[in-house]
């Protein structure tokens, strides 16, 4: 191998290790908040770093490295949900998947008649209930909801990612919100 190729390999390894040390935790937290399990989040972060190493020559430095890496990760998450939406359906999630704590708190809130308050959105219990409800949604609906509402992606970008029309995207978002509203009213309120 010529010396230039050795330098190229050393540089890419150095870049990858630096990015991992500086941004690994942030990317993992970002992914874990948007997918069903930690193993999937870790896989998506690994794919992100691999894609970044391959495409590092295209990074123009017009944004922070972390911003660039999060952009790559967002596309990986969208690809993940797109792939899930193409899998055949056949697994039915049941009540046993919900944690006892969420069920108990949902029953308590339903009996007390309390309404979801502003502080509830930041509570660990609510996030847990929301995660459970997102897992119950079909992946096509959960993916669109997470990327639009939690990540703030633009409608046009989502239409391109999921290869759907704006009308179809609106329908998916409506169905996701309705499904979450129904699930949260049973399990949280």
Coordinates of C-alpha atoms in Angstrom, one line a residue:
X1 CA 0.0 0.0 0.0
X2 CA 1.4 3.4 -0.8
X3 CA 2.1 5.8 2.0
X4 CA -0.7 8.2 1.1
X5 CA -3.3 5.4 1.6
X6 CA -1.8 4.6 5.1
X7 CA -2.1 8.3 6.0
X8 CA -5.7 8.3 4.7
X9 CA -6.6 5.3 6.9
X10 CA -4.9 6.8 10.0
X11 CA -6.7 10.1 9.4
X12 CA -10.1 8.4 9.1
X13 CA -9.5 6.3 12.3
X14 CA -8.4 9.4 14.1
X15 CA -11.5 11.4 13.0
X16 CA -13.8 8.5 14.0
X17 CA -12.3 8.2 17.4
X18 CA -12.4 11.9 18.0
X19 CA -16.0 12.1 16.9
X20 CA -16.9 9.1 19.1
X21 CA -15.3 10.7 22.2
X22 CA -16.8 14.1 21.6
X23 CA -20.2 13.3 20.3
X24 CA -21.0 9.6 21.0
X25 CA -23.0 10.2 24.1
X26 CA -25.1 13.0 22.5
X27 CA -25.8 10.9 19.5
X28 CA -26.8 7.9 21.6
X29 CA -29.1 9.9 23.7
X30 CA -30.7 11.5 20.6
X31 CA -31.2 8.1 19.0
X32 CA -32.4 6.4 22.2
X33 CA -35.1 9.0 22.6
X34 CA -36.5 8.2 19.1
X35 CA -36.4 4.5 18.8
X36 CA -37.9 1.6 20.7
X37 CA -34.8 0.1 22.3
X38 CA -31.2 0.9 23.2
X39 CA -29.7 -1.8 21.0
X40 CA -31.4 -0.2 17.9
X41 CA -30.1 3.2 19.0
X42 CA -26.6 1.9 19.3
X43 CA -26.8 0.3 15.9
X44 CA -28.0 3.6 14.4
X45 CA -25.2 5.5 16.0
X46 CA -22.6 3.0 14.6
X47 CA -24.1 3.4 11.2
X48 CA -23.9 7.2 11.6
X49 CA -20.2 7.1 12.4
X50 CA -19.5 4.7 9.5
X51 CA -21.4 7.0 7.1
X52 CA -19.6 10.0 8.5
X53 CA -16.2 8.4 8.0
X54 CA -17.0 7.5 4.5
X55 CA -18.4 11.0 3.7
X56 CA -16.0 13.1 5.8
X57 CA -14.5 14.6 2.6
X58 CA -18.0 16.1 1.8
X59 CA -18.2 17.8 5.2
X60 CA -17.6 21.5 4.3
X61 CA -17.4 22.7 7.9
X62 CA -20.2 25.2 7.4
X63 CA -21.8 23.8 10.6
X64 CA -20.6 22.2 13.8
X65 CA -19.4 18.6 13.5
X66 CA -22.1 17.6 16.0
X67 CA -24.8 19.2 13.8
X68 CA -23.5 17.3 10.8
X69 CA -23.5 14.0 12.7
X70 CA -27.0 14.6 14.1
X71 CA -28.2 15.2 10.5
X72 CA -26.7 11.9 9.4
X73 CA -28.3 10.2 12.4
X74 CA -31.7 11.7 11.6
X75 CA -31.6 10.2 8.2
X76 CA -30.6 6.9 9.6
X77 CA -33.6 7.0 12.0
X78 CA -35.9 7.8 9.1
X79 CA -34.4 4.9 7.2
X80 CA -35.0 2.7 10.2
X81 CA -38.7 3.6 10.4
X82 CA -39.0 3.3 6.6
X83 CA -37.6 -0.2 6.7
X84 CA -39.9 -1.1 9.6
X85 CA -42.9 0.1 7.7
X86 CA -42.1 -2.3 4.9
X87 CA -42.0 -5.3 7.1
X88 CA -45.0 -7.5 7.2
X89 CA -47.3 -6.9 10.2
X90 CA -48.1 -9.8 12.4
X91 CA -46.9 -9.1 15.9
X92 CA -49.6 -7.9 18.3
X93 CA -48.5 -6.0 21.3
X94 CA -50.6 -6.6 24.4
X95 CA -51.1 -5.0 27.8
X96 CA -48.4 -7.1 29.4
X97 CA -45.7 -5.1 27.7
X98 CA -46.6 -2.0 29.8
X99 CA -44.8 -1.5 33.0
X100 CA -46.9 -1.9 36.1
X101 CA -45.9 1.6 37.2
X102 CA -47.4 3.2 34.1
X103 CA -50.6 1.1 34.4
X104 CA -51.0 2.0 38.1
X105 CA -50.4 5.7 37.5
X106 CA -52.8 5.7 34.6
X107 CA -55.5 4.1 36.7
X108 CA -54.9 6.5 39.5
X109 CA -55.1 9.5 37.2
X110 CA -58.2 8.2 35.5
X111 CA -59.9 7.7 38.9
X112 CA -58.9 11.2 40.1
X113 CA -60.0 12.9 36.9
X114 CA -56.8 15.0 36.7
X115 CA -55.8 16.4 33.4
X116 CA -52.3 16.3 32.0
X117 CA -50.4 19.3 33.3
X118 CA -47.4 21.2 31.8
X119 CA -45.0 19.5 34.2
X120 CA -46.2 16.1 33.2
X121 CA -44.5 16.4 29.8
X122 CA -41.1 16.5 31.5
X123 CA -41.8 13.7 33.9
X124 CA -40.1 10.3 33.6
X125 CA -43.4 8.6 34.0
X126 CA -45.0 10.4 31.1
X127 CA -42.0 9.8 28.9
X128 CA -42.2 6.1 29.8
X129 CA -46.0 6.1 29.0
X130 CA -45.4 7.9 25.7
X131 CA -42.6 5.5 24.7
X132 CA -44.9 2.6 25.4
X133 CA -47.7 4.2 23.3
X134 CA -45.3 5.0 20.5
X135 CA -44.2 1.3 20.4
X136 CA -47.9 0.3 20.1
X137 CA -48.4 2.4 17.0
X138 CA -47.6 1.0 13.6
X139 CA -44.0 1.9 12.7
X140 CA -45.1 4.1 9.8
X141 CA -47.1 6.3 12.2
X142 CA -44.6 6.3 15.0
X143 CA -41.7 7.2 12.7
X144 CA -43.6 10.1 11.1
X145 CA -44.7 11.4 14.6
X146 CA -41.3 11.2 16.2
X147 CA -39.5 12.9 13.3
X148 CA -42.1 15.6 12.8
X149 CA -43.2 16.4 16.3
X150 CA -40.2 15.5 18.5
X151 CA -37.4 16.3 15.9
X152 CA -39.2 19.1 14.1
X153 CA -38.4 17.9 10.6
X154 CA -40.2 19.8 7.8
X155 CA -43.1 18.3 6.0
X156 CA -41.4 18.4 2.7
X157 CA -38.3 16.6 4.1
X158 CA -40.5 13.9 5.6
X159 CA -42.5 13.4 2.4
X160 CA -39.2 12.8 0.6
X161 CA -37.9 10.5 3.3
X162 CA -41.0 8.3 3.4
X163 CA -41.8 8.8 -0.3
X164 CA -45.4 9.9 0.4
X165 CA -47.6 12.8 -0.6
X166 CA -48.3 15.7 1.8
X167 CA -51.8 14.5 2.1
X168 CA -50.7 11.0 3.1
X169 CA -48.2 12.5 5.6
X170 CA -51.1 14.6 7.2
X171 CA -53.2 11.5 7.5
X172 CA -50.3 9.5 9.1
X173 CA -49.7 12.4 11.6
X174 CA -53.5 12.6 12.4
X175 CA -53.7 8.8 12.9
X176 CA -50.5 8.9 15.1
X177 CA -51.9 11.7 17.3
X178 CA -55.3 9.9 17.6
X179 CA -53.6 6.6 18.5
X180 CA -51.4 8.3 21.1
X181 CA -54.3 10.3 22.5
X182 CA -56.3 7.0 22.8
X183 CA -53.4 5.1 24.3
X184 CA -52.4 7.8 26.8
X185 CA -56.0 8.4 27.9
X186 CA -56.1 4.7 28.9
X187 CA -52.7 4.4 30.4
X188 CA -51.8 7.8 31.7
X189 CA -54.9 9.9 32.5

